[in-house]
Amino acid sequence: MDLQPRRSGTEPSPFSAFATTQTEDAHEHACSLQQWIQTYEQLSPGRFNGEIEEAWFGNVQVFRERTNQMVHEAGSSWKGSRTFGIPLNLEGQGWYCGESFDRDTMLTLHGGEELDFRTPRKLDVVAITTDKGVFNDYALRTEGRDIEAELGKRRIIPSSAEKMQELSALLLTVLDTARNSPHILGHAAMRKAMEHAIFDSLLAVIGNGVDALRPPSTSQARRQIVDRARDYMRHHVNEPITVADLCAELNVSRRTLQYSFQDVLDVNPVSFLRAMRLNGVRRALRNGDGRESVTDVALQWGFLHLSHFAADYKAMFGELPSETLRRRLGVPDAS
């Protein structure tokens, strides 16, 4: 599989890739972000230093950009995209498309719109650019929201500091994973899980839309939804099912699914899916030939945070996944 990123002027790469670039010139810096066409002009005096880290996987480009001088940025992102940026640190005031912004605002731009960004003297921003059609379809399937209609021509989105921190922490985790464990993004299940996690966090930051699909009014209707969801899970037990998959299959919103599971099983669908996936890992460890490591199996089932996975596995089954594998291979316990 070719993991090399494609250059500007082509369609986004469907494969995972990670790149980091350090620059000493604003124009060089502008040319470093893949798939973007940009022009940077340095406005404040002094030596320019910049850094860009970016990761590509599937429909998603995640990047972190740091600059130490005031610059004016012009240009556009790749066709059919939607970008969301979160300031991590800034020194001084910046202007984005005619509006001032601070750390508690999210910046957005869709492909084809002209970027008009005068940065503060120092800027550290983390951002995601994704296929806007894919993201909008995800929002419609899971929450009954038309995000493009909600955003309209807005360029700045105010939100709570807590939600912004959750999203920025997730994006930084993705970059850290791509930098230190690039093989993880080679797993289709992991790319899908990370993309959906980012989309969920974005929806939380953007705010609550009107749920077009109201929760069913009777317990019988909710039980039918849960029964259909469980039946779908059973027939796809070896696949990394997500809540978005269930919403699409059942044609219900995330909120409807949540109410139904809580009412019928007293557990939310995310926890139920996690239990299903943990059981899938356990079956794979108990029935496999031992050639795959615990990490490989966990990644195949969409577990990104391996330390959390190990703790959840032990809480569920009373032993660590490594102990399950050792017993399968007939290896005696080290103790």
CSV table of C-alpha atoms in Angstrom, one decimal:
chain,number,residue,atom,x,y,z
A,1,MET,CA,0.0,0.0,0.0
A,2,ASP,CA,1.4,3.4,-1.0
A,3,LEU,CA,1.4,5.6,2.1
A,4,GLN,CA,3.0,8.6,0.4
A,5,PRO,CA,0.9,11.8,0.3
A,6,ARG,CA,-0.1,13.3,-3.0
A,7,ARG,CA,0.8,16.8,-3.8
A,8,SER,CA,-1.4,19.9,-4.3
A,9,GLY,CA,-3.6,19.9,-7.3
A,10,THR,CA,-4.7,16.3,-7.0
A,11,GLU,CA,-7.5,14.6,-5.1
A,12,PRO,CA,-6.8,13.9,-1.4
A,13,SER,CA,-4.9,10.6,-0.7
A,14,PRO,CA,-7.1,7.7,0.4
A,15,PHE,CA,-4.2,6.3,2.4
A,16,SER,CA,-2.7,7.2,5.7
A,17,ALA,CA,0.4,9.4,5.7
A,18,PHE,CA,2.3,11.6,8.1
A,19,ALA,CA,4.6,14.6,7.3
A,20,THR,CA,6.3,17.2,9.4
A,21,THR,CA,8.0,20.4,8.0
A,22,GLN,CA,10.0,23.1,9.6
A,23,THR,CA,10.4,26.3,7.7
A,24,GLU,CA,12.3,29.6,7.9
A,25,ASP,CA,10.3,31.5,5.2
A,26,ALA,CA,6.7,32.4,5.1
A,27,HIS,CA,6.2,31.5,1.5
A,28,GLU,CA,8.0,28.2,1.9
A,29,HIS,CA,5.7,27.6,4.9
A,30,ALA,CA,2.6,28.3,2.8
A,31,CYS,CA,3.6,25.7,0.2
A,32,SER,CA,4.2,23.0,2.9
A,33,LEU,CA,0.6,22.1,3.6
A,34,GLN,CA,-0.5,19.4,1.2
A,35,GLN,CA,-3.6,19.9,-1.0
A,36,TRP,CA,-3.9,23.6,-0.1
A,37,ILE,CA,-3.1,26.5,-2.5
A,38,GLN,CA,-1.8,29.4,-0.3
A,39,THR,CA,0.2,32.6,-0.3
A,40,TYR,CA,1.7,33.9,3.0
A,41,GLU,CA,3.1,37.4,3.4
A,42,GLN,CA,5.1,38.1,6.5
A,43,LEU,CA,3.9,41.3,8.2
A,44,SER,CA,6.0,41.7,11.4
A,45,PRO,CA,9.8,42.1,11.4
A,46,GLY,CA,12.1,39.3,12.6
A,47,ARG,CA,13.3,35.8,11.6
A,48,PHE,CA,10.4,33.6,10.6
A,49,ASN,CA,10.1,30.1,12.1
A,50,GLY,CA,7.2,27.8,11.3
A,51,GLU,CA,6.3,24.1,11.7
A,52,ILE,CA,3.5,22.0,10.2
A,53,GLU,CA,2.6,18.5,11.2
A,54,GLU,CA,-0.1,16.7,9.3
A,55,ALA,CA,-1.7,13.3,9.1
A,56,TRP,CA,-3.9,11.9,6.3
A,57,PHE,CA,-6.3,9.0,6.6
A,58,GLY,CA,-9.4,8.3,4.5
A,59,ASN,CA,-11.5,11.5,4.2
A,60,VAL,CA,-9.5,13.3,6.9
A,61,GLN,CA,-6.5,15.7,7.0
A,62,VAL,CA,-5.4,16.7,10.5
A,63,PHE,CA,-2.7,19.3,10.9
A,64,ARG,CA,-1.0,21.5,13.5
A,65,GLU,CA,0.5,24.8,12.3
A,66,ARG,CA,2.8,27.0,14.4
A,67,THR,CA,4.2,30.4,13.3
A,68,ASN,CA,6.2,33.0,15.2
A,69,GLN,CA,5.4,36.1,13.1
A,70,MET,CA,2.4,38.0,12.1
A,71,VAL,CA,1.4,36.9,8.5
A,72,HIS,CA,-1.4,37.3,6.1
A,73,GLU,CA,-2.7,34.1,4.7
A,74,ALA,CA,-4.6,33.9,1.4
A,75,GLY,CA,-5.7,30.9,-0.7
A,76,SER,CA,-8.1,28.0,-0.4
A,77,SER,CA,-8.3,24.4,0.7
A,78,TRP,CA,-8.9,21.4,-1.5
A,79,LYS,CA,-12.1,21.1,-3.5
A,80,GLY,CA,-15.2,19.7,-1.7
A,81,SER,CA,-13.6,20.1,1.7
A,82,ARG,CA,-14.6,21.7,5.0
A,83,THR,CA,-11.9,22.9,7.5
A,84,PHE,CA,-12.3,23.5,11.2
A,85,GLY,CA,-9.4,25.2,13.2
A,86,ILE,CA,-8.9,25.6,16.9
A,87,PRO,CA,-6.4,28.0,18.3
A,88,LEU,CA,-4.2,26.3,20.9
A,89,ASN,CA,-2.1,29.4,21.7
A,90,LEU,CA,-2.0,32.9,20.3
A,91,GLU,CA,-0.1,36.1,21.2
A,92,GLY,CA,-2.0,39.2,20.2
A,93,GLN,CA,-5.1,39.7,18.2
A,94,GLY,CA,-5.9,38.0,14.9
A,95,TRP,CA,-8.5,38.6,12.2
A,96,TYR,CA,-10.2,35.8,10.3
A,97,CYS,CA,-12.3,36.7,7.3
A,98,GLY,CA,-13.0,40.2,8.7
A,99,GLU,CA,-13.7,39.0,12.3
A,100,SER,CA,-11.6,38.9,15.4
A,101,PHE,CA,-11.2,35.6,17.3
A,102,ASP,CA,-9.9,34.2,20.5
A,103,ARG,CA,-9.1,30.8,21.9
A,104,ASP,CA,-12.7,29.9,22.6
A,105,THR,CA,-13.8,30.1,19.0
A,106,MET,CA,-13.5,27.6,16.1
A,107,LEU,CA,-12.6,28.8,12.6
A,108,THR,CA,-14.2,27.2,9.6
A,109,LEU,CA,-13.7,27.4,5.8
A,110,HIS,CA,-15.1,25.3,3.0
A,111,GLY,CA,-13.3,24.4,-0.2
A,112,GLY,CA,-13.7,27.1,-2.8
A,113,GLU,CA,-14.0,29.9,-0.2
A,114,GLU,CA,-11.1,32.4,-0.2
A,115,LEU,CA,-9.0,32.3,3.0
A,116,ASP,CA,-8.4,35.8,4.4
A,117,PHE,CA,-6.4,35.3,7.7
A,118,ARG,CA,-4.2,37.8,9.5
A,119,THR,CA,-2.6,35.8,12.2
A,120,PRO,CA,-1.5,37.2,15.6
A,121,ARG,CA,2.2,37.6,16.3
A,122,LYS,CA,2.5,34.0,17.5
A,123,LEU,CA,0.0,31.3,16.6
A,124,ASP,CA,-0.4,27.6,17.4
A,125,VAL,CA,-3.5,26.1,15.7
A,126,VAL,CA,-4.7,22.5,15.2
A,127,ALA,CA,-7.2,21.8,12.5
A,128,ILE,CA,-9.1,19.2,10.5
A,129,THR,CA,-10.0,19.3,6.8
A,130,THR,CA,-12.4,16.7,5.7
A,131,ASP,CA,-14.8,15.9,2.8
A,132,LYS,CA,-17.8,18.1,3.6
A,133,GLY,CA,-20.2,15.7,1.9
A,134,VAL,CA,-19.0,12.8,4.0
A,135,PHE,CA,-19.2,14.8,7.3
A,136,ASN,CA,-22.6,16.2,6.4
A,137,ASP,CA,-23.9,12.8,5.6
A,138,TYR,CA,-22.6,11.5,8.9
A,139,ALA,CA,-24.3,14.3,10.8
A,140,LEU,CA,-27.6,13.6,9.0
A,141,ARG,CA,-27.4,9.9,9.7
A,142,THR,CA,-26.4,10.1,13.4
A,143,GLU,CA,-28.1,13.3,14.6
A,144,GLY,CA,-30.5,14.3,11.8
A,145,ARG,CA,-28.6,17.6,11.3
A,146,ASP,CA,-27.7,19.3,8.1
A,147,ILE,CA,-24.4,20.8,9.2
A,148,GLU,CA,-23.8,22.8,6.0
A,149,ALA,CA,-27.2,24.4,6.3
A,150,GLU,CA,-26.5,25.2,10.0
A,151,LEU,CA,-23.1,26.8,9.3
A,152,GLY,CA,-24.3,28.7,6.2
A,153,LYS,CA,-21.7,31.5,5.7
A,154,ARG,CA,-20.4,31.5,9.2
A,155,ARG,CA,-16.6,31.6,9.5
A,156,ILE,CA,-16.3,31.7,13.3
A,157,ILE,CA,-18.1,29.3,15.7
A,158,PRO,CA,-18.2,30.2,19.4
A,159,SER,CA,-18.3,27.2,21.8
A,160,SER,CA,-17.5,26.2,25.3
A,161,ALA,CA,-13.9,25.9,26.4
A,162,GLU,CA,-14.5,22.3,27.6
A,163,LYS,CA,-15.8,21.1,24.2
A,164,MET,CA,-13.0,22.9,22.4
A,165,GLN,CA,-10.4,21.3,24.6
A,166,GLU,CA,-11.9,17.8,24.0
A,167,LEU,CA,-11.7,18.3,20.2
A,168,SER,CA,-8.2,19.7,20.2
A,169,ALA,CA,-7.0,17.0,22.6
A,170,LEU,CA,-8.4,14.4,20.2
A,171,LEU,CA,-6.8,15.9,17.1
A,172,LEU,CA,-3.4,16.1,19.0
A,173,THR,CA,-3.8,12.5,19.9
A,174,VAL,CA,-4.3,11.6,16.2
A,175,LEU,CA,-1.2,13.5,15.3
A,176,ASP,CA,0.8,11.9,18.1
A,177,THR,CA,-0.4,8.4,16.9
A,178,ALA,CA,0.4,9.1,13.3
A,179,ARG,CA,3.9,10.3,14.3
A,180,ASN,CA,4.9,7.6,16.8
A,181,SER,CA,2.8,4.6,15.6
A,182,PRO,CA,2.1,5.1,11.9
A,183,HIS,CA,1.2,1.5,11.4
A,184,ILE,CA,-1.9,2.0,13.4
A,185,LEU,CA,-3.4,4.1,10.6
A,186,GLY,CA,-2.9,1.1,8.3
A,187,HIS,CA,-5.8,-0.6,9.9
A,188,ALA,CA,-9.1,0.3,8.2
A,189,ALA,CA,-11.0,-0.2,11.5
A,190,MET,CA,-8.8,2.3,13.2
A,191,ARG,CA,-9.1,4.9,10.5
A,192,LYS,CA,-12.9,4.6,10.6
A,193,ALA,CA,-13.0,4.8,14.4
A,194,MET,CA,-10.8,7.9,14.5
A,195,GLU,CA,-12.8,9.6,11.7
A,196,HIS,CA,-16.1,9.0,13.5
A,197,ALA,CA,-14.6,10.1,16.9
A,198,ILE,CA,-13.5,13.4,15.3
A,199,PHE,CA,-16.9,13.9,13.6
A,200,ASP,CA,-18.7,13.3,16.9
A,201,SER,CA,-16.5,15.8,18.7
A,202,LEU,CA,-17.0,18.4,15.9
A,203,LEU,CA,-20.7,18.0,16.2
A,204,ALA,CA,-20.5,18.7,19.9
A,205,VAL,CA,-18.5,21.8,19.4
A,206,ILE,CA,-20.8,23.2,16.7
A,207,GLY,CA,-23.7,22.8,19.0
A,208,ASN,CA,-27.1,21.1,19.3
A,209,GLY,CA,-29.0,20.9,16.1
A,210,VAL,CA,-32.7,20.2,15.8
A,211,ASP,CA,-33.2,16.4,15.9
A,212,ALA,CA,-35.3,15.6,12.9
A,213,LEU,CA,-36.0,12.1,14.1
A,214,ARG,CA,-37.7,12.3,17.5
A,215,PRO,CA,-37.4,9.5,20.0
A,216,PRO,CA,-40.2,6.9,19.7
A,217,SER,CA,-43.0,7.6,22.1
A,218,THR,CA,-43.6,4.0,23.3
A,219,SER,CA,-41.4,1.4,25.0
A,220,GLN,CA,-42.5,-1.1,22.4
A,221,ALA,CA,-41.0,1.0,19.6
A,222,ARG,CA,-37.8,1.5,21.5
A,223,ARG,CA,-37.5,-2.3,22.1
A,224,GLN,CA,-38.0,-2.9,18.3
A,225,ILE,CA,-35.1,-0.5,17.7
A,226,VAL,CA,-32.8,-2.3,20.2
A,227,ASP,CA,-33.8,-5.7,18.8
A,228,ARG,CA,-33.0,-4.6,15.3
A,229,ALA,CA,-29.7,-3.1,16.4
A,230,ARG,CA,-28.7,-6.3,18.2
A,231,ASP,CA,-29.6,-8.4,15.2
A,232,TYR,CA,-27.4,-6.2,13.0
A,233,MET,CA,-24.6,-6.6,15.5
A,234,ARG,CA,-24.9,-10.3,15.5
A,235,HIS,CA,-24.7,-10.5,11.7
A,236,HIS,CA,-21.7,-8.2,11.7
A,237,VAL,CA,-20.0,-9.4,14.8
A,238,ASN,CA,-16.6,-9.6,13.2
A,239,GLU,CA,-16.7,-6.1,11.8
A,240,PRO,CA,-15.8,-2.8,13.7
A,241,ILE,CA,-19.4,-1.6,14.0
A,242,THR,CA,-19.9,2.0,15.0
A,243,VAL,CA,-22.9,4.0,16.3
A,244,ALA,CA,-23.0,5.7,12.9
A,245,ASP,CA,-23.4,2.3,11.2
A,246,LEU,CA,-26.4,1.5,13.4
A,247,CYS,CA,-28.0,4.9,12.8
A,248,ALA,CA,-27.7,4.4,9.1
A,249,GLU,CA,-29.0,0.8,9.1
A,250,LEU,CA,-32.0,1.6,11.4
A,251,ASN,CA,-32.6,5.0,9.9
A,252,VAL,CA,-32.8,6.7,13.3
A,253,SER,CA,-30.8,9.5,14.9
A,254,ARG,CA,-28.1,9.0,17.5
A,255,ARG,CA,-30.5,10.5,20.1
A,256,THR,CA,-33.2,8.0,19.3
A,257,LEU,CA,-30.8,5.2,19.5
A,258,GLN,CA,-29.5,6.5,22.8
A,259,TYR,CA,-33.0,6.8,24.4
A,260,SER,CA,-33.9,3.3,23.2
A,261,PHE,CA,-30.9,1.5,24.6
A,262,GLN,CA,-31.1,3.4,27.9
A,263,ASP,CA,-34.8,2.5,28.3
A,264,VAL,CA,-34.5,-1.1,27.3
A,265,LEU,CA,-31.1,-2.2,28.4
A,266,ASP,CA,-30.1,0.5,30.9
A,267,VAL,CA,-26.9,1.0,29.0
A,268,ASN,CA,-25.9,3.5,26.2
A,269,PRO,CA,-25.2,2.1,22.7
A,270,VAL,CA,-21.5,3.2,22.9
A,271,SER,CA,-21.0,1.0,26.0
A,272,PHE,CA,-22.9,-1.9,24.4
A,273,LEU,CA,-20.8,-1.6,21.3
A,274,ARG,CA,-17.6,-1.5,23.4
A,275,ALA,CA,-18.7,-4.7,25.1
A,276,MET,CA,-19.3,-6.3,21.8
A,277,ARG,CA,-15.9,-5.3,20.5
A,278,LEU,CA,-14.2,-6.5,23.7
A,279,ASN,CA,-15.8,-9.9,23.2
A,280,GLY,CA,-14.7,-9.9,19.6
A,281,VAL,CA,-11.1,-9.3,20.8
A,282,ARG,CA,-11.4,-12.1,23.3
A,283,ARG,CA,-12.7,-14.5,20.7
A,284,ALA,CA,-9.8,-13.6,18.4
A,285,LEU,CA,-7.2,-14.1,21.1
A,286,ARG,CA,-8.8,-17.4,22.3
A,287,ASN,CA,-9.3,-18.9,18.8
A,288,GLY,CA,-6.4,-17.5,16.8
A,289,ASP,CA,-3.2,-19.2,15.8
A,290,GLY,CA,-1.1,-16.8,18.0
A,291,ARG,CA,0.7,-15.1,15.1
A,292,GLU,CA,-1.1,-11.8,15.8
A,293,SER,CA,-0.2,-9.8,18.8
A,294,VAL,CA,-2.6,-8.3,21.3
A,295,THR,CA,-1.9,-4.9,19.8
A,296,ASP,CA,-2.7,-6.1,16.3
A,297,VAL,CA,-6.0,-7.7,17.4
A,298,ALA,CA,-7.0,-4.6,19.4
A,299,LEU,CA,-6.4,-2.3,16.5
A,300,GLN,CA,-8.4,-4.5,14.2
A,301,TRP,CA,-11.3,-4.1,16.5
A,302,GLY,CA,-10.9,-0.3,16.6
A,303,PHE,CA,-9.3,0.3,20.0
A,304,LEU,CA,-7.0,3.3,19.8
A,305,HIS,CA,-6.0,3.9,23.4
A,306,LEU,CA,-4.3,0.6,24.2
A,307,SER,CA,-3.9,1.3,27.9
A,308,HIS,CA,-7.6,2.1,28.2
A,309,PHE,CA,-8.4,-1.1,26.2
A,310,ALA,CA,-6.3,-3.3,28.5
A,311,ALA,CA,-8.1,-1.8,31.6
A,312,ASP,CA,-11.5,-2.3,30.0
A,313,TYR,CA,-10.6,-5.8,29.0
A,314,LYS,CA,-9.5,-6.7,32.5
A,315,ALA,CA,-12.6,-5.1,34.0
A,316,MET,CA,-14.8,-7.1,31.7
A,317,PHE,CA,-13.1,-10.5,31.8
A,318,GLY,CA,-11.0,-10.5,35.0
A,319,GLU,CA,-7.7,-10.9,33.2
A,320,LEU,CA,-5.4,-8.9,30.9
A,321,PRO,CA,-5.6,-9.7,27.2
A,322,SER,CA,-1.9,-10.8,27.3
A,323,GLU,CA,-3.0,-13.5,29.8
A,324,THR,CA,-5.7,-14.7,27.5
A,325,LEU,CA,-3.2,-15.0,24.7
A,326,ARG,CA,-0.6,-16.8,26.8
A,327,ARG,CA,-3.1,-19.3,27.9
A,328,ARG,CA,-4.1,-19.9,24.3
A,329,LEU,CA,-0.4,-20.5,23.4
A,330,GLY,CA,0.1,-22.7,26.4
A,331,VAL,CA,2.7,-20.3,27.8
A,332,PRO,CA,3.0,-20.5,31.6
A,333,ASP,CA,2.4,-17.4,33.7
A,334,ALA,CA,5.6,-15.6,34.5
A,335,SER,CA,4.6,-15.4,38.1
